[in-house]
Amino acid sequence: MCNLIIVHVILQALDAFNTAVVSPVYYVMFTSLTILASIIMFKDWDSQNASQIVSEVCGFVTILSGTFLLHKTKDMGGVSSTSNTTVPSPVFLASRQNSAV
């Protein structure tokens, strides 16, 4: 039942948003909940030293930063300083190439 709900929510998100945004958000949510579950169920951080915990937190912050940057640049279309043409963002170009295949 839980899997059906997850698939339904992901399909709704894919209908509303770009795949380049939905996939990283799903990845961050999965990673966040996995870390939380390991802390609660296995007391994972009890057996780790400080450097291991810091490296996990840094990796998690890196994932969050990447997802934040994707959200900030998903609709970014800058105006060139020399002309009035719009430059599409790399995320938009990647989604256009994927849909052409």
PDB file of C-alpha atoms in Angstrom:
ATOM      1  CA  MET A   1       0.000   0.000   0.000  1.00  0.00           C
ATOM      2  CA  CYS A   2       2.789   2.395   0.905  1.00  0.00           C
ATOM      3  CA  ASN A   3       4.513   1.765  -2.424  1.00  0.00           C
ATOM      4  CA  LEU A   4       1.338   2.641  -4.311  1.00  0.00           C
ATOM      5  CA  ILE A   5       1.075   5.932  -2.455  1.00  0.00           C
ATOM      6  CA  ILE A   6       4.717   6.760  -3.218  1.00  0.00           C
ATOM      7  CA  VAL A   7       4.285   5.988  -6.917  1.00  0.00           C
ATOM      8  CA  HIS A   8       1.097   8.044  -7.045  1.00  0.00           C
ATOM      9  CA  VAL A   9       2.760  11.059  -5.401  1.00  0.00           C
ATOM     10  CA  ILE A  10       5.804  10.825  -7.674  1.00  0.00           C
ATOM     11  CA  LEU A  11       3.616  10.650 -10.776  1.00  0.00           C
ATOM     12  CA  GLN A  12       1.690  13.723  -9.645  1.00  0.00           C
ATOM     13  CA  ALA A  13       4.961  15.570  -9.040  1.00  0.00           C
ATOM     14  CA  LEU A  14       6.242  14.568 -12.488  1.00  0.00           C
ATOM     15  CA  ASP A  15       3.048  15.918 -14.038  1.00  0.00           C
ATOM     16  CA  ALA A  16       3.499  19.252 -12.293  1.00  0.00           C
ATOM     17  CA  PHE A  17       7.288  19.715 -12.323  1.00  0.00           C
ATOM     18  CA  ASN A  18      10.364  19.001 -14.398  1.00  0.00           C
ATOM     19  CA  THR A  19      12.103  15.633 -13.951  1.00  0.00           C
ATOM     20  CA  ALA A  20      15.361  17.454 -13.248  1.00  0.00           C
ATOM     21  CA  VAL A  21      13.741  18.860 -10.107  1.00  0.00           C
ATOM     22  CA  VAL A  22      11.573  15.925  -8.964  1.00  0.00           C
ATOM     23  CA  SER A  23      14.356  13.338  -8.977  1.00  0.00           C
ATOM     24  CA  PRO A  24      16.756  15.268  -6.716  1.00  0.00           C
ATOM     25  CA  VAL A  25      13.958  16.218  -4.321  1.00  0.00           C
ATOM     26  CA  TYR A  26      12.936  12.573  -4.093  1.00  0.00           C
ATOM     27  CA  TYR A  27      16.589  11.622  -3.537  1.00  0.00           C
ATOM     28  CA  VAL A  28      17.000  14.168  -0.738  1.00  0.00           C
ATOM     29  CA  MET A  29      13.793  13.069   0.957  1.00  0.00           C
ATOM     30  CA  PHE A  30      14.823   9.410   0.742  1.00  0.00           C
ATOM     31  CA  THR A  31      18.298  10.202   2.097  1.00  0.00           C
ATOM     32  CA  SER A  32      16.897  12.339   4.927  1.00  0.00           C
ATOM     33  CA  LEU A  33      14.429   9.707   6.012  1.00  0.00           C
ATOM     34  CA  THR A  34      17.032   6.937   5.759  1.00  0.00           C
ATOM     35  CA  ILE A  35      19.440   8.851   7.984  1.00  0.00           C
ATOM     36  CA  LEU A  36      16.631   9.562  10.449  1.00  0.00           C
ATOM     37  CA  ALA A  37      15.561   5.913  10.470  1.00  0.00           C
ATOM     38  CA  SER A  38      19.125   4.720  11.059  1.00  0.00           C
ATOM     39  CA  ILE A  39      19.480   7.144  13.962  1.00  0.00           C
ATOM     40  CA  ILE A  40      16.235   5.955  15.544  1.00  0.00           C
ATOM     41  CA  MET A  41      16.302   2.230  14.795  1.00  0.00           C
ATOM     42  CA  PHE A  42      19.976   1.326  14.859  1.00  0.00           C
ATOM     43  CA  LYS A  43      21.401   4.154  16.959  1.00  0.00           C
ATOM     44  CA  ASP A  44      23.837   4.526  14.081  1.00  0.00           C
ATOM     45  CA  TRP A  45      25.687   7.556  15.386  1.00  0.00           C
ATOM     46  CA  ASP A  46      26.447   5.950  18.764  1.00  0.00           C
ATOM     47  CA  SER A  47      29.154   3.745  17.271  1.00  0.00           C
ATOM     48  CA  GLN A  48      30.714   6.406  15.005  1.00  0.00           C
ATOM     49  CA  ASN A  49      33.477   8.836  15.831  1.00  0.00           C
ATOM     50  CA  ALA A  50      33.186  12.590  15.289  1.00  0.00           C
ATOM     51  CA  SER A  51      34.903  12.629  11.876  1.00  0.00           C
ATOM     52  CA  GLN A  52      32.483  10.052  10.476  1.00  0.00           C
ATOM     53  CA  ILE A  53      29.483  12.022  11.715  1.00  0.00           C
ATOM     54  CA  VAL A  54      30.887  15.260  10.290  1.00  0.00           C
ATOM     55  CA  SER A  55      31.499  13.609   6.904  1.00  0.00           C
ATOM     56  CA  GLU A  56      27.902  12.319   6.822  1.00  0.00           C
ATOM     57  CA  VAL A  57      26.545  15.763   7.687  1.00  0.00           C
ATOM     58  CA  CYS A  58      28.764  17.399   5.027  1.00  0.00           C
ATOM     59  CA  GLY A  59      27.518  14.944   2.410  1.00  0.00           C
ATOM     60  CA  PHE A  60      23.945  15.634   3.420  1.00  0.00           C
ATOM     61  CA  VAL A  61      24.495  19.405   3.205  1.00  0.00           C
ATOM     62  CA  THR A  62      26.024  18.919  -0.260  1.00  0.00           C
ATOM     63  CA  ILE A  63      22.911  17.062  -1.407  1.00  0.00           C
ATOM     64  CA  LEU A  64      20.643  19.755   0.013  1.00  0.00           C
ATOM     65  CA  SER A  65      22.716  22.506  -1.620  1.00  0.00           C
ATOM     66  CA  GLY A  66      22.538  20.817  -5.012  1.00  0.00           C
ATOM     67  CA  THR A  67      18.785  20.441  -4.758  1.00  0.00           C
ATOM     68  CA  PHE A  68      18.438  24.075  -3.692  1.00  0.00           C
ATOM     69  CA  LEU A  69      20.509  25.179  -6.698  1.00  0.00           C
ATOM     70  CA  LEU A  70      18.342  23.097  -9.026  1.00  0.00           C
ATOM     71  CA  HIS A  71      15.233  24.798  -7.665  1.00  0.00           C
ATOM     72  CA  LYS A  72      16.765  28.245  -8.015  1.00  0.00           C
ATOM     73  CA  THR A  73      17.915  27.662 -11.610  1.00  0.00           C
ATOM     74  CA  LYS A  74      15.045  25.545 -12.956  1.00  0.00           C
ATOM     75  CA  ASP A  75      13.259  28.479 -14.577  1.00  0.00           C
ATOM     76  CA  MET A  76      16.286  30.682 -14.942  1.00  0.00           C
ATOM     77  CA  GLY A  77      16.438  32.288 -18.337  1.00  0.00           C
ATOM     78  CA  GLY A  78      18.821  35.197 -18.301  1.00  0.00           C
ATOM     79  CA  VAL A  79      18.840  38.153 -20.648  1.00  0.00           C
ATOM     80  CA  SER A  80      22.113  38.689 -22.462  1.00  0.00           C
ATOM     81  CA  SER A  81      23.841  41.973 -21.662  1.00  0.00           C
ATOM     82  CA  THR A  82      24.536  42.700 -25.363  1.00  0.00           C
ATOM     83  CA  SER A  83      21.132  41.841 -26.788  1.00  0.00           C
ATOM     84  CA  ASN A  84      17.562  41.273 -25.714  1.00  0.00           C
ATOM     85  CA  THR A  85      17.504  37.533 -26.461  1.00  0.00           C
ATOM     86  CA  THR A  86      16.656  35.101 -23.710  1.00  0.00           C
ATOM     87  CA  VAL A  87      19.225  32.437 -22.874  1.00  0.00           C
ATOM     88  CA  PRO A  88      17.593  29.188 -21.702  1.00  0.00           C
ATOM     89  CA  SER A  89      18.927  27.551 -18.567  1.00  0.00           C
ATOM     90  CA  PRO A  90      20.971  24.312 -18.795  1.00  0.00           C
ATOM     91  CA  VAL A  91      18.220  22.437 -16.930  1.00  0.00           C
ATOM     92  CA  PHE A  92      15.683  23.544 -19.553  1.00  0.00           C
ATOM     93  CA  LEU A  93      18.009  22.466 -22.368  1.00  0.00           C
ATOM     94  CA  ALA A  94      18.580  19.051 -20.774  1.00  0.00           C
ATOM     95  CA  SER A  95      14.846  18.455 -20.389  1.00  0.00           C
ATOM     96  CA  ARG A  96      14.290  19.502 -24.005  1.00  0.00           C
ATOM     97  CA  GLN A  97      16.951  17.032 -25.215  1.00  0.00           C
ATOM     98  CA  ASN A  98      15.435  14.212 -23.127  1.00  0.00           C
ATOM     99  CA  SER A  99      11.963  14.830 -24.535  1.00  0.00           C
ATOM    100  CA  ALA A 100      13.299  14.785 -28.120  1.00  0.00           C
ATOM    101  CA  VAL A 101      14.645  11.237 -27.719  1.00  0.00           C
TER     102      VAL A 101
END
